[in-house]
PDB file of C-alpha atoms in Angstrom:
ATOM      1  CA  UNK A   1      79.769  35.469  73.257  1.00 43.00           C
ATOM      2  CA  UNK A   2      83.516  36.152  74.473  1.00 44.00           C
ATOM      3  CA  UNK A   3      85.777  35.198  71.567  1.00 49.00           C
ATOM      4  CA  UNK A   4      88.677  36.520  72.244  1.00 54.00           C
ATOM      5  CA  UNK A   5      90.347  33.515  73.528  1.00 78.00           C
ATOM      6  CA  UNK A   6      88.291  30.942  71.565  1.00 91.00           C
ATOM      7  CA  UNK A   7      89.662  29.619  68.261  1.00 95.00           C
ATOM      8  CA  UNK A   8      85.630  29.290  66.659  1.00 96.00           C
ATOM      9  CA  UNK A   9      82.947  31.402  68.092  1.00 97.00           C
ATOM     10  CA  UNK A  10      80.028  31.254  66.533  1.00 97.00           C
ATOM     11  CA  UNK A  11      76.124  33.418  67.074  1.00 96.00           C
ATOM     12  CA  UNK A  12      73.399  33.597  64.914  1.00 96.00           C
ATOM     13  CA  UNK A  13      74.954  32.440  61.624  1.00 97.00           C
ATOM     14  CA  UNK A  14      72.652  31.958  58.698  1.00 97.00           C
ATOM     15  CA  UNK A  15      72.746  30.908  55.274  1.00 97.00           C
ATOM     16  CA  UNK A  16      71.209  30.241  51.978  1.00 96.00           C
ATOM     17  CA  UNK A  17      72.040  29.533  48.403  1.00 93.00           C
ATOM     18  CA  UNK A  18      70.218  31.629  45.413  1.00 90.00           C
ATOM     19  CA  UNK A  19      68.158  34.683  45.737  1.00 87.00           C
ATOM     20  CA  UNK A  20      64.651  35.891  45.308  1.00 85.00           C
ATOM     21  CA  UNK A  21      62.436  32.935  44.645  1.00 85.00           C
ATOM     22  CA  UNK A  22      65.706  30.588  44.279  1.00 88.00           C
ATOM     23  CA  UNK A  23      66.851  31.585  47.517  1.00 90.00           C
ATOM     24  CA  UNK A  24      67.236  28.319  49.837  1.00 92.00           C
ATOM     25  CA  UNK A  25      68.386  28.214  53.335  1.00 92.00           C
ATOM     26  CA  UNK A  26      70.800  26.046  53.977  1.00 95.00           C
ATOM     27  CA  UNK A  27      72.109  27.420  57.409  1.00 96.00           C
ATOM     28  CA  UNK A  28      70.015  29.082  60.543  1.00 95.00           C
ATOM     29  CA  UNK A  29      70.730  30.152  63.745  1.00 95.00           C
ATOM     30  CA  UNK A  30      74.219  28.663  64.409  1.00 96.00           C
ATOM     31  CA  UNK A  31      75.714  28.819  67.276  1.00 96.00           C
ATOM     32  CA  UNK A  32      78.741  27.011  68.474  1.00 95.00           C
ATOM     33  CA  UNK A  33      82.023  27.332  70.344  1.00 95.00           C
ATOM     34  CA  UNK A  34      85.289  25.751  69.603  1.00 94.00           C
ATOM     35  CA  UNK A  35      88.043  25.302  72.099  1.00 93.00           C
ATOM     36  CA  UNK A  36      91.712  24.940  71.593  1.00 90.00           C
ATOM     37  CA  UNK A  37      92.781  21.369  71.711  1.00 89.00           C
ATOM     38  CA  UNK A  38      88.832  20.587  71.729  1.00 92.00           C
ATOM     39  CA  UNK A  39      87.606  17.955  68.852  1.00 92.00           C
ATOM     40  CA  UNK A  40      84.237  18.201  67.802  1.00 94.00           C
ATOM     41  CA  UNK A  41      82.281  16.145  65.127  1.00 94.00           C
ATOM     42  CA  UNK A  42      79.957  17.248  63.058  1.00 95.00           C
ATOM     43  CA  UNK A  43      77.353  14.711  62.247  1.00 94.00           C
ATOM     44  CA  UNK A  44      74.162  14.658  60.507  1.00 92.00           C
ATOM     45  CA  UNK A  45      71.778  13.904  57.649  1.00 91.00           C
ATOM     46  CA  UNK A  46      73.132  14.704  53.869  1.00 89.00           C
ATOM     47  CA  UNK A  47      71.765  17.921  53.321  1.00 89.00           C
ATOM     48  CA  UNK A  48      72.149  19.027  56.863  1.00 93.00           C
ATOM     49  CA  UNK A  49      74.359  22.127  55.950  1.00 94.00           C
ATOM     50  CA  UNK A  50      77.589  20.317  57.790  1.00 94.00           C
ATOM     51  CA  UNK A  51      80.042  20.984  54.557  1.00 93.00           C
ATOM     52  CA  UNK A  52      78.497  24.300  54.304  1.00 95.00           C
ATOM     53  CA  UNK A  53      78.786  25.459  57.709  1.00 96.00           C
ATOM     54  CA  UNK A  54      82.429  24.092  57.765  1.00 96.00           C
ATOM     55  CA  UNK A  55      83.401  26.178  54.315  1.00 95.00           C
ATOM     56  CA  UNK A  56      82.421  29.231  56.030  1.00 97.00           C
ATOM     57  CA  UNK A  57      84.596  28.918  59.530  1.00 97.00           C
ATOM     58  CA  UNK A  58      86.942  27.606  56.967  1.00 96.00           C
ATOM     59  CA  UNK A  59      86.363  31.105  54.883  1.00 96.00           C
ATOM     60  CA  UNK A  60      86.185  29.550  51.992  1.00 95.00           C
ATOM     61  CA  UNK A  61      82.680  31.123  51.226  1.00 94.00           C
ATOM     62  CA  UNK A  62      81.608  34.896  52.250  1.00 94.00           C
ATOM     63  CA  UNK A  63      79.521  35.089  55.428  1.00 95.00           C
ATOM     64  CA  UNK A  64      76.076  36.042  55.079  1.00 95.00           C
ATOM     65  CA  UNK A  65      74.590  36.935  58.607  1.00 95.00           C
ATOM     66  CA  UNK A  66      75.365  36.126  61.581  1.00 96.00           C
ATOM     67  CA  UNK A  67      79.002  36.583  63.662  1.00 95.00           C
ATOM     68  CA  UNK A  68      81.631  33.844  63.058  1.00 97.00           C
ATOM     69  CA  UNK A  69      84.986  34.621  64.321  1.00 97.00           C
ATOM     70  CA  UNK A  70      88.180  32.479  63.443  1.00 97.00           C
ATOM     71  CA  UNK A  71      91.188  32.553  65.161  1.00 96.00           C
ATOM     72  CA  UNK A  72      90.654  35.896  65.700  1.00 95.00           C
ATOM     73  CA  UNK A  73      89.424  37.504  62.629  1.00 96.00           C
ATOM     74  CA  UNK A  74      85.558  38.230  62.578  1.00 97.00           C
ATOM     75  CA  UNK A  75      84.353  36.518  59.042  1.00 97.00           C
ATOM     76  CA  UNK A  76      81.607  39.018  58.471  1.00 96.00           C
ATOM     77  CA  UNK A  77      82.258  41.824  56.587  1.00 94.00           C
ATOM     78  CA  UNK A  78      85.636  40.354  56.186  1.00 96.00           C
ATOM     79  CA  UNK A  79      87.325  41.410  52.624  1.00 95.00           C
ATOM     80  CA  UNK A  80      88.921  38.241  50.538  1.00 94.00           C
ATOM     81  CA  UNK A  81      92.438  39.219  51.480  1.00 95.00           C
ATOM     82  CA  UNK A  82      91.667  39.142  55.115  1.00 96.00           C
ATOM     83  CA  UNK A  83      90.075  35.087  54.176  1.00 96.00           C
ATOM     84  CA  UNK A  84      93.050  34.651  52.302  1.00 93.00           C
ATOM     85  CA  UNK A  85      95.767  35.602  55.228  1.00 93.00           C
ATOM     86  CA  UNK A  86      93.075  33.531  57.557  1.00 95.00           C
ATOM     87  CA  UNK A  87      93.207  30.230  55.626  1.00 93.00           C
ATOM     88  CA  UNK A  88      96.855  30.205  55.628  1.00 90.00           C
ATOM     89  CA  UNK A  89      95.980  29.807  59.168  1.00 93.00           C
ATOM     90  CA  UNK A  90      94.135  26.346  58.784  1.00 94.00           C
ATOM     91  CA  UNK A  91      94.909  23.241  57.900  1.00 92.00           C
ATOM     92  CA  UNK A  92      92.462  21.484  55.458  1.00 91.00           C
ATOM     93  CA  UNK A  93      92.035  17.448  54.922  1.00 90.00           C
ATOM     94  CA  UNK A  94      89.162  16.306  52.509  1.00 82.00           C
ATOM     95  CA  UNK A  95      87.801  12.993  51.583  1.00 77.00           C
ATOM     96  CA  UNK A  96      89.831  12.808  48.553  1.00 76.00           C
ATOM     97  CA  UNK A  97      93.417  13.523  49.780  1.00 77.00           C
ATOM     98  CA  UNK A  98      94.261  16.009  46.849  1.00 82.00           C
ATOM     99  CA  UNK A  99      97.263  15.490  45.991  1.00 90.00           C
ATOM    100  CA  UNK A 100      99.511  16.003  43.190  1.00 91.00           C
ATOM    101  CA  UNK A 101     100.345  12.701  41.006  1.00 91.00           C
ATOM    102  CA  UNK A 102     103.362  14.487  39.663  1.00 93.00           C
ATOM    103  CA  UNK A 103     105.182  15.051  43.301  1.00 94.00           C
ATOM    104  CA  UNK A 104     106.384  12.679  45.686  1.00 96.00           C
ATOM    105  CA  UNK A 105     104.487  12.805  49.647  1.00 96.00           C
ATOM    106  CA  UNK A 106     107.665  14.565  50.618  1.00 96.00           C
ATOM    107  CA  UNK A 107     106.869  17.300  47.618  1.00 95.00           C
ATOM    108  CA  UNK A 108     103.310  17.742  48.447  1.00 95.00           C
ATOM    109  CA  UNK A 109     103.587  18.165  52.183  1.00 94.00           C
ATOM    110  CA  UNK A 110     106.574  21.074  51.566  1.00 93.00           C
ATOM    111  CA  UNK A 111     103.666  22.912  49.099  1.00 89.00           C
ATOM    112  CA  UNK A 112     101.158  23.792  51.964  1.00 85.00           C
ATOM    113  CA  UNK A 113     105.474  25.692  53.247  1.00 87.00           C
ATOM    114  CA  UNK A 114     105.854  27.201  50.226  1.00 82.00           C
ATOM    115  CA  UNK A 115     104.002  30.878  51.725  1.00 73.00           C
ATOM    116  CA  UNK A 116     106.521  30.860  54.487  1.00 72.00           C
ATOM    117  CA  UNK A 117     108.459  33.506  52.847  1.00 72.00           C
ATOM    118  CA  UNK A 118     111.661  33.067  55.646  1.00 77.00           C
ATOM    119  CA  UNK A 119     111.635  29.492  54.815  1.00 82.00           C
ATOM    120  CA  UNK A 120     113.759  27.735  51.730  1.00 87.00           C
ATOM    121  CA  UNK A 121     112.966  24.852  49.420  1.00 89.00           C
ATOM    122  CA  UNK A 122     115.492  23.018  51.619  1.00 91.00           C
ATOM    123  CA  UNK A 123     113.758  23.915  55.010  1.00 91.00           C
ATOM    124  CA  UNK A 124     111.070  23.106  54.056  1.00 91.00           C
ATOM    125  CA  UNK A 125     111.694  19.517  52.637  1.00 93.00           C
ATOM    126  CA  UNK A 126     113.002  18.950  55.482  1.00 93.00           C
ATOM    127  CA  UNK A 127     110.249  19.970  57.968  1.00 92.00           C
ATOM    128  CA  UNK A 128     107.846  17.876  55.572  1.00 94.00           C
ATOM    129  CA  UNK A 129     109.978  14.932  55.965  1.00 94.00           C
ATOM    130  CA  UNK A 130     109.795  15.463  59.731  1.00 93.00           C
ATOM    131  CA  UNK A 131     106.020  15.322  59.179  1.00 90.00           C
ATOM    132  CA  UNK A 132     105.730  12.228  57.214  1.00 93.00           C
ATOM    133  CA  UNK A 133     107.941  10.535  59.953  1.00 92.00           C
ATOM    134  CA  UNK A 134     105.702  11.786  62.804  1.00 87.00           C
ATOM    135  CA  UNK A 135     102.401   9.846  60.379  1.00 88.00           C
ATOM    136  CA  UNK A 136     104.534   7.005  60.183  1.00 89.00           C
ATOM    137  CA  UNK A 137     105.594   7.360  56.184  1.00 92.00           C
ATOM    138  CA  UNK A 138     109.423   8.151  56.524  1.00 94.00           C
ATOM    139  CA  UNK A 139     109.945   5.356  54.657  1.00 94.00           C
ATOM    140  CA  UNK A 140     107.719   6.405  51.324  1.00 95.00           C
ATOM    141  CA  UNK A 141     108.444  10.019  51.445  1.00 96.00           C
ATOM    142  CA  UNK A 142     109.784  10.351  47.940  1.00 96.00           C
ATOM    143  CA  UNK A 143     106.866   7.861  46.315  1.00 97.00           C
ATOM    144  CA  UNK A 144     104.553   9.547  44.204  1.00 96.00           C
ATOM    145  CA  UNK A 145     100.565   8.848  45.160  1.00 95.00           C
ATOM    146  CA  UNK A 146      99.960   6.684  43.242  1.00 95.00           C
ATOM    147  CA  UNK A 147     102.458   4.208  44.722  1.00 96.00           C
ATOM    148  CA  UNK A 148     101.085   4.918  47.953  1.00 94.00           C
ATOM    149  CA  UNK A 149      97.614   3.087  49.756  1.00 91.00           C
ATOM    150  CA  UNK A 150      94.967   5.083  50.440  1.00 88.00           C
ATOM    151  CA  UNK A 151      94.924   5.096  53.828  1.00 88.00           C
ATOM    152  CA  UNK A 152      98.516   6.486  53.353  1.00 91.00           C
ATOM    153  CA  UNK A 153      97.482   9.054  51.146  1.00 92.00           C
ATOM    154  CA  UNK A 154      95.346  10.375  54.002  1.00 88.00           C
ATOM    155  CA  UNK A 155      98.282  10.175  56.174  1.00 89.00           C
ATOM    156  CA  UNK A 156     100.575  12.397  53.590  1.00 93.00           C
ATOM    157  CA  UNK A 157      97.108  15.049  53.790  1.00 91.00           C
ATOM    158  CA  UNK A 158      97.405  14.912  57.383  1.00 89.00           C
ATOM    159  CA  UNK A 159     100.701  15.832  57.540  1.00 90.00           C
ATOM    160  CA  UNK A 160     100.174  18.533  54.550  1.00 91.00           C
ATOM    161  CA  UNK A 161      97.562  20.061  56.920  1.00 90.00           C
ATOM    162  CA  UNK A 162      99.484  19.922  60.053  1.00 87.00           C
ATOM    163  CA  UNK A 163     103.345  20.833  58.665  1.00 87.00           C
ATOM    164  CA  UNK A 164     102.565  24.559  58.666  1.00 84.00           C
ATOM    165  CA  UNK A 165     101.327  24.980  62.280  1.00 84.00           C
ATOM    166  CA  UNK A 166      98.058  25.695  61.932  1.00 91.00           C
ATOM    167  CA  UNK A 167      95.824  27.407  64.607  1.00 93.00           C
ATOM    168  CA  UNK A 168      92.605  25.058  63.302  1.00 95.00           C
ATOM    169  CA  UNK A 169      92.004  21.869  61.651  1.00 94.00           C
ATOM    170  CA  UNK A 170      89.272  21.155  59.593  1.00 95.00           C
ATOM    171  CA  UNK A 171      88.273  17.635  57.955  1.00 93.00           C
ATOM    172  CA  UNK A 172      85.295  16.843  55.856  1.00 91.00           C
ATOM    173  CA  UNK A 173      84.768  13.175  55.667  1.00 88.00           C
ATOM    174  CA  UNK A 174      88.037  12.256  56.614  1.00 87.00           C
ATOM    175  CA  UNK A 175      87.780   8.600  56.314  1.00 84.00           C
ATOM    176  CA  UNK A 176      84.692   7.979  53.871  1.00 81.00           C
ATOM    177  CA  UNK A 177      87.199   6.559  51.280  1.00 78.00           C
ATOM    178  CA  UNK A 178      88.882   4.594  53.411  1.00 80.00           C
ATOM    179  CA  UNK A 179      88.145   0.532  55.372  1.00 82.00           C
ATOM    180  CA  UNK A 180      87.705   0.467  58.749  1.00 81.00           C
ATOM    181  CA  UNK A 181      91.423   0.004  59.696  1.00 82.00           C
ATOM    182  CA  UNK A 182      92.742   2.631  58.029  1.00 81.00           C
ATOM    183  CA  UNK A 183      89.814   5.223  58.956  1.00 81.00           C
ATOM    184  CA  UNK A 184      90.543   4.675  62.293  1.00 83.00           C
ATOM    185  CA  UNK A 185      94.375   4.903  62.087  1.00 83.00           C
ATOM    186  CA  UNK A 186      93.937   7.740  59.934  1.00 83.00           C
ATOM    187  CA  UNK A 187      91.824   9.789  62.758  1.00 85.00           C
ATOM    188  CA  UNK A 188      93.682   8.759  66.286  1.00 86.00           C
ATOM    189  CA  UNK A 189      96.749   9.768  64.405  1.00 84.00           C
ATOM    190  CA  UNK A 190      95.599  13.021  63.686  1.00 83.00           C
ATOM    191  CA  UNK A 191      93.900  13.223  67.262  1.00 85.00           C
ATOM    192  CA  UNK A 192      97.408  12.509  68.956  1.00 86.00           C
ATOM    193  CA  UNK A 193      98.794  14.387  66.388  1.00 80.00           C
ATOM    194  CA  UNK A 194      96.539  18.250  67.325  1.00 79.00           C
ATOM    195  CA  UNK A 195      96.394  17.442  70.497  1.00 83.00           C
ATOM    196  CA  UNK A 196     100.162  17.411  70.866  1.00 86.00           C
ATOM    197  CA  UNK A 197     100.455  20.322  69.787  1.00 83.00           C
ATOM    198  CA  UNK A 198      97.020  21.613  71.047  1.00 86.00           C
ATOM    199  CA  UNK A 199      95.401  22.479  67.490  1.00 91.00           C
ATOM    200  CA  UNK A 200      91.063  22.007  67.899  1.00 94.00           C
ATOM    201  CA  UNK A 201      89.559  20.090  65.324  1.00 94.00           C
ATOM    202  CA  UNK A 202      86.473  20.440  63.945  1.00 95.00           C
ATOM    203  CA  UNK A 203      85.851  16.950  61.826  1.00 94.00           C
ATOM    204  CA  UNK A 204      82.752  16.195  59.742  1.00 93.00           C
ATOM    205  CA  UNK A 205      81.512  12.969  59.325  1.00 90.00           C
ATOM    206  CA  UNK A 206      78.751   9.953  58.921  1.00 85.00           C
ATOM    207  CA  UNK A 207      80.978   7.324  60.009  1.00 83.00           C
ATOM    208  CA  UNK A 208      80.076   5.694  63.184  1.00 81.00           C
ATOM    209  CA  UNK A 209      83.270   4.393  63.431  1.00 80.00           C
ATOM    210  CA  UNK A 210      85.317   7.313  64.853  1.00 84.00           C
ATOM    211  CA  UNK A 211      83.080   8.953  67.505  1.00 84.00           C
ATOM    212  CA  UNK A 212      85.225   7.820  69.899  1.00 85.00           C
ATOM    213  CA  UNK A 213      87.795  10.513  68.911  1.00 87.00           C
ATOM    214  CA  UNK A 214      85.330  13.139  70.186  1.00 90.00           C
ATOM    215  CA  UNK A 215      85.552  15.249  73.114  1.00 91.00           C
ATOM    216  CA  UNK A 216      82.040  16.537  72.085  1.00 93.00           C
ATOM    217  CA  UNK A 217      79.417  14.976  69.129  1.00 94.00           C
ATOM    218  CA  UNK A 218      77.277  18.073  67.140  1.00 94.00           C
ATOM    219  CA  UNK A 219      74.255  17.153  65.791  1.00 94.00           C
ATOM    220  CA  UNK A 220      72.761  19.198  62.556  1.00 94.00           C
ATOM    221  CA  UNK A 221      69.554  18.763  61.084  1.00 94.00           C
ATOM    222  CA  UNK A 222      67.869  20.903  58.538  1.00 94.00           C
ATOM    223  CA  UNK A 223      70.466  23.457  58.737  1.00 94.00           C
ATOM    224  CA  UNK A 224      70.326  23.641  62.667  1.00 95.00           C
ATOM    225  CA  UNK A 225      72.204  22.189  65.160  1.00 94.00           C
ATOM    226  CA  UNK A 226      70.166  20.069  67.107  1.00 90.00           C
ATOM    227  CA  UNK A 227      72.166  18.647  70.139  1.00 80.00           C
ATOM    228  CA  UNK A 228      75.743  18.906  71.284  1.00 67.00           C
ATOM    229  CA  UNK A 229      77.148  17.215  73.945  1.00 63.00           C
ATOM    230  CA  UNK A 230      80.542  15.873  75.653  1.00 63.00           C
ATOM    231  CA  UNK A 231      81.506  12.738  75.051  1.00 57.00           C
ATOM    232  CA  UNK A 232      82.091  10.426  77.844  1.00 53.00           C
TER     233      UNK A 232
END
């Protein structure tokens, strides 16, 4: 599978939780290709191995067997400092938003800066106020969380995960927290958003709600991907 050129390239990945008679696979046979500016859900069963399979291109977990390379960097084998450099690399969003009561939006969006070391705290305040104005929250940058809705919380993680230029998004349930209206602004924004600035996203999810997002729909089932397909 060529890879250079491809931000996810996936063949053969496998994986399992516990060992000897614990051990249970969660994971087999992957294979999958991401392109750049491409949007892909993940759907699926619970238990499918969906969160699992994104930790890993995420490198948030070791890889077990298989090859998975990531914007470059081949995950197997790889040492923690080289998943380390690589998720600096990607920006994360998570059903809860995850952000930090005691900071305003405009605070926690200039965090995900703060390992630019040629950037300073002013530079970056500002380039996270440019973000919350591009997700529509100019206006509530310096209100904490908990003054904010939660479908604008999800905007303020949006812009957290996009402010630092990230070669890869990657969003687990995006919208499961959220009603209808603001799931769905919530997930065209961050489509118009990547594909402006033609960043693939790789977006898991059970809601029904947002396929039409998709440039292509995975199916998993019992840790196996069980159709793929463009979406018309």
């Amino acid at each position: 599978m060529a890879s250079a050129n491809v931000p996810v390239a996936i063949e053969g990945l496998a994986y399992a939780y516990g060992e000897g008679e614990l051990r249970r696979p969660v994971l087999r046979d992957i294979n999958l290709s991401i392109h750049a500016g491409e949007i892909v859900l993940l759907t699926g069963p619970s238990g499918s191995g969906k969160t699992t399979l994104l930790t890993l291109i995420g490198a948030l977990r070791a890889m077990q067997e298989g090859q998975c390379t990531v914007l470059g960097q081949q995950l197997l084998g790889a040492t923690e400092d080289q998943r380390v450099l690589l998720r600096r690399r990607i920006g994360y969003i998570f059903q809860q938003h995850n952000l930090l009561g005691f900071l305003t939006a405009r605070q926690n969006v200039a965090m995900s800066l703060e390992l630019d070391p040629g950037s300073t705290e002013a530079e970056r305040l500002a380039r996270a106020g440019a973000m919350l104005e591009a997700v529509g929250l100019a206006d509530r940058a310096d209100a904490p969380p908990s003054q904010l809705s939660g479908g604008q919380r999800q905007r303020v993680a949006v812009a957290r995960a996009l402010a630092g230029t990230p070669g890869l998004i990657l969003a687990d349930e995006p919208t499961a927290a959220l009603d209808r209206v603001s799931g769905q602004e919530v997930v065209h924004l961050l489509r118009d958003l990547a594909r402006s600035r033609g960043v693939p996203i790789l977006l898991v999810t059970h809601d029904p709600r947002i396929l039409d997002i998709a440039d292509r729909i995975i199916e998993m089932e019992d840790g196996r991907i069980t159709s793929g397909q463009p979406v018309d």
